[in-house]
């Protein structure tokens, strides 16, 4: 069997209205690239990036969901396996911010109870078109007890910091024994086969 090149696998999910820049945020983090000509994500897409935190290699599998309502049933099925969810709104789009409460309800309905959540106010480089004050973002994050960053995929502001902070928060909750769990399985399998051998001899 091929040796695993990572210690832990974290599944992250990006949610939020269509056009807030989820795909751009993901591409900036995974490929350090910015593209202004993205077409809307259809259904769901994902990227993988391995990072090192606290001496552990962590493989981040980051799912990018479509914001449009018509893909809602596809995308909500991905909430369940997510260990971290980033809610993204666009600071130049008031509606995308108002809908954050709807997205938070979706998490409550479809995600695991202990999922780590984070709020991102994206496109903070377009200060002249800002309609959502930073304090508004901070306030809703505080109400829900979640972290908050203002980000810009274009200017590469806080993107890496946000993903690494989310991964660290998940790591903090992850049992330390995880990498050795395979050994436990092997010993129990051994015990079972040993027992079987005795019974059939």
Coordinates of C-alpha atoms in Angstrom, one line a residue:
X1 CA 0.0 0.0 0.0
X2 CA 1.3 3.5 -0.9
X3 CA 2.5 5.5 2.1
X4 CA 0.3 8.4 3.0
X5 CA 1.9 11.7 2.3
X6 CA -0.1 13.5 5.0
X7 CA -1.1 13.0 8.6
X8 CA -4.6 14.4 8.6
X9 CA -7.3 15.2 6.0
X10 CA -9.6 18.2 6.6
X11 CA -12.6 18.8 4.5
X12 CA -13.5 22.5 4.1
X13 CA -16.5 24.1 2.4
X14 CA -17.0 27.5 0.9
X15 CA -20.5 28.8 0.8
X16 CA -22.2 32.1 0.1
X17 CA -24.2 33.9 -2.6
X18 CA -23.2 33.5 -6.3
X19 CA -20.6 36.1 -7.4
X20 CA -19.1 36.9 -4.0
X21 CA -15.8 35.5 -5.0
X22 CA -15.7 32.0 -3.5
X23 CA -13.9 30.5 -6.5
X24 CA -11.4 33.3 -6.6
X25 CA -10.7 32.9 -2.9
X26 CA -10.1 29.2 -3.4
X27 CA -7.8 29.7 -6.4
X28 CA -5.8 32.4 -4.7
X29 CA -5.2 30.0 -1.8
X30 CA -4.6 26.8 -3.8
X31 CA -2.8 28.1 -6.9
X32 CA -1.8 31.6 -5.8
X33 CA -3.6 32.9 -8.9
X34 CA -6.3 35.4 -9.6
X35 CA -8.6 35.3 -12.7
X36 CA -11.3 37.8 -13.4
X37 CA -13.0 35.6 -16.0
X38 CA -14.3 32.8 -13.8
X39 CA -17.6 31.4 -14.9
X40 CA -20.1 30.5 -12.1
X41 CA -19.4 27.3 -10.4
X42 CA -21.9 24.6 -11.5
X43 CA -22.8 22.4 -8.7
X44 CA -19.6 21.8 -6.8
X45 CA -15.8 21.7 -7.4
X46 CA -12.8 21.2 -5.2
X47 CA -9.1 21.8 -4.8
X48 CA -6.5 20.1 -2.6
X49 CA -3.6 21.8 -0.8
X50 CA -1.3 20.3 1.8
X51 CA -0.1 22.6 4.6
X52 CA 2.1 22.0 7.6
X53 CA 0.7 23.0 11.0
X54 CA 2.3 22.1 14.4
X55 CA 4.6 19.6 12.7
X56 CA 1.8 17.8 11.0
X57 CA 1.1 17.5 7.3
X58 CA -2.5 18.4 6.8
X59 CA -4.2 17.8 3.5
X60 CA -7.0 20.4 2.9
X61 CA -9.7 19.3 0.6
X62 CA -11.6 22.5 -0.1
X63 CA -15.0 22.3 -1.7
X64 CA -16.3 25.3 -3.7
X65 CA -20.1 25.3 -3.9
X66 CA -22.4 27.1 -6.3
X67 CA -24.3 29.9 -4.8
X68 CA -27.3 29.7 -7.0
X69 CA -30.5 28.4 -5.5
X70 CA -31.0 25.8 -8.2
X71 CA -27.9 23.9 -7.0
X72 CA -29.0 24.0 -3.4
X73 CA -29.9 20.3 -3.0
X74 CA -26.6 19.2 -4.5
X75 CA -24.5 21.5 -2.3
X76 CA -26.2 20.9 1.0
X77 CA -25.3 17.2 0.8
X78 CA -21.7 18.3 1.2
X79 CA -22.2 20.1 4.5
X80 CA -22.4 16.9 6.4
X81 CA -18.8 15.8 5.8
X82 CA -17.3 19.3 6.2
X83 CA -15.0 20.0 9.2
X84 CA -14.7 23.7 8.5
X85 CA -17.1 26.0 6.6
X86 CA -16.3 29.5 5.3
X87 CA -19.2 31.8 4.7
X88 CA -18.3 34.4 2.1
X89 CA -20.1 37.7 1.3
X90 CA -19.0 40.6 -0.9
X91 CA -18.5 43.9 0.9
X92 CA -19.8 45.7 -2.2
X93 CA -23.0 43.7 -2.2
X94 CA -25.5 44.3 0.7
X95 CA -27.7 41.5 -0.3
X96 CA -24.9 38.9 -0.1
X97 CA -24.3 40.1 3.5
X98 CA -28.0 40.0 4.4
X99 CA -28.1 36.4 3.2
X100 CA -25.4 35.3 5.6
X101 CA -28.1 34.6 8.2
X102 CA -29.7 32.2 5.7
X103 CA -26.4 30.5 5.0
X104 CA -25.9 30.2 8.8
X105 CA -29.3 28.5 9.1
X106 CA -28.2 26.1 6.3
X107 CA -25.2 25.1 8.4
X108 CA -27.3 24.5 11.4
X109 CA -29.7 22.3 9.4
X110 CA -27.2 20.3 7.3
X111 CA -23.7 20.4 8.9
X112 CA -22.2 18.5 11.8
X113 CA -22.8 20.2 15.1
X114 CA -19.1 20.7 15.9
X115 CA -18.2 22.2 12.5
X116 CA -15.8 25.1 12.6
X117 CA -17.3 28.2 10.9
X118 CA -15.7 31.4 9.7
X119 CA -17.0 34.5 8.1
X120 CA -15.2 36.2 5.2
X121 CA -16.0 39.7 3.9
X122 CA -14.5 39.4 0.4
X123 CA -13.4 42.1 -2.1
X124 CA -12.0 44.4 0.6
X125 CA -9.7 45.9 -2.0
X126 CA -12.7 47.7 -3.6
X127 CA -12.9 50.2 -0.8
X128 CA -14.7 52.9 -2.9
X129 CA -17.6 50.5 -3.7
X130 CA -17.9 49.2 -0.1
X131 CA -21.5 49.1 1.2
X132 CA -21.0 46.7 4.1
X133 CA -19.1 48.2 7.0
X134 CA -16.4 46.0 8.6
X135 CA -18.1 46.5 12.0
X136 CA -21.2 44.8 10.6
X137 CA -19.2 41.7 9.7
X138 CA -17.5 41.7 13.1
X139 CA -20.9 42.1 14.8
X140 CA -22.6 39.1 13.1
X141 CA -19.4 37.0 13.6
X142 CA -19.4 37.9 17.3
X143 CA -23.2 37.0 17.7
X144 CA -22.5 33.6 16.3
X145 CA -19.2 33.1 18.0
X146 CA -17.2 32.7 14.8
X147 CA -14.0 34.2 13.4
X148 CA -14.1 37.0 10.9
X149 CA -11.7 38.2 8.3
X150 CA -12.0 40.7 5.5
X151 CA -10.3 39.3 2.4
X152 CA -9.4 40.1 -1.1
X153 CA -8.5 37.3 -3.6
X154 CA -7.4 40.0 -6.1
X155 CA -5.0 41.8 -3.7
X156 CA -4.2 38.6 -1.8
X157 CA -5.3 40.0 1.6
X158 CA -5.9 37.6 4.5
X159 CA -6.6 34.6 2.2
X160 CA -3.9 32.3 3.4
X161 CA -4.3 33.6 7.0
X162 CA -8.0 32.7 6.9
X163 CA -7.5 29.1 5.6
X164 CA -4.6 28.4 8.0
X165 CA -6.6 29.8 11.0
X166 CA -9.5 27.6 10.1
X167 CA -7.3 24.6 9.8
X168 CA -5.6 25.4 13.1
X169 CA -9.0 25.6 14.8
X170 CA -10.0 22.2 13.4
X171 CA -6.6 20.8 14.4
X172 CA -7.1 22.0 18.0
X173 CA -10.3 19.9 18.2
X174 CA -8.8 16.9 16.5
X175 CA -7.8 14.0 18.9
X176 CA -4.0 13.7 19.1
X177 CA -4.1 10.0 18.6
X178 CA -5.5 10.2 15.1
X179 CA -2.3 9.2 13.2
X180 CA -2.0 6.0 15.3
X181 CA -5.6 4.9 14.9
X182 CA -4.5 2.6 12.1
X183 CA -2.3 0.7 14.5
X184 CA -5.2 0.1 16.7
X185 CA -7.2 -1.3 13.8
X186 CA -4.3 -3.7 13.0
X187 CA -4.1 -5.1 16.5
X188 CA -7.8 -5.7 16.7
X189 CA -7.8 -7.4 13.3
X190 CA -4.9 -9.6 14.6
X191 CA -6.9 -10.5 17.7
X192 CA -9.9 -11.5 15.7
X193 CA -7.9 -13.7 13.2
X194 CA -6.0 -15.2 16.1
X195 CA -9.3 -16.2 17.7
X196 CA -10.6 -17.5 14.5
X197 CA -7.5 -19.7 14.0
X198 CA -8.0 -21.3 17.4
X199 CA -11.6 -22.0 16.8
X200 CA -11.0 -23.7 13.5
X201 CA -7.9 -25.7 14.4

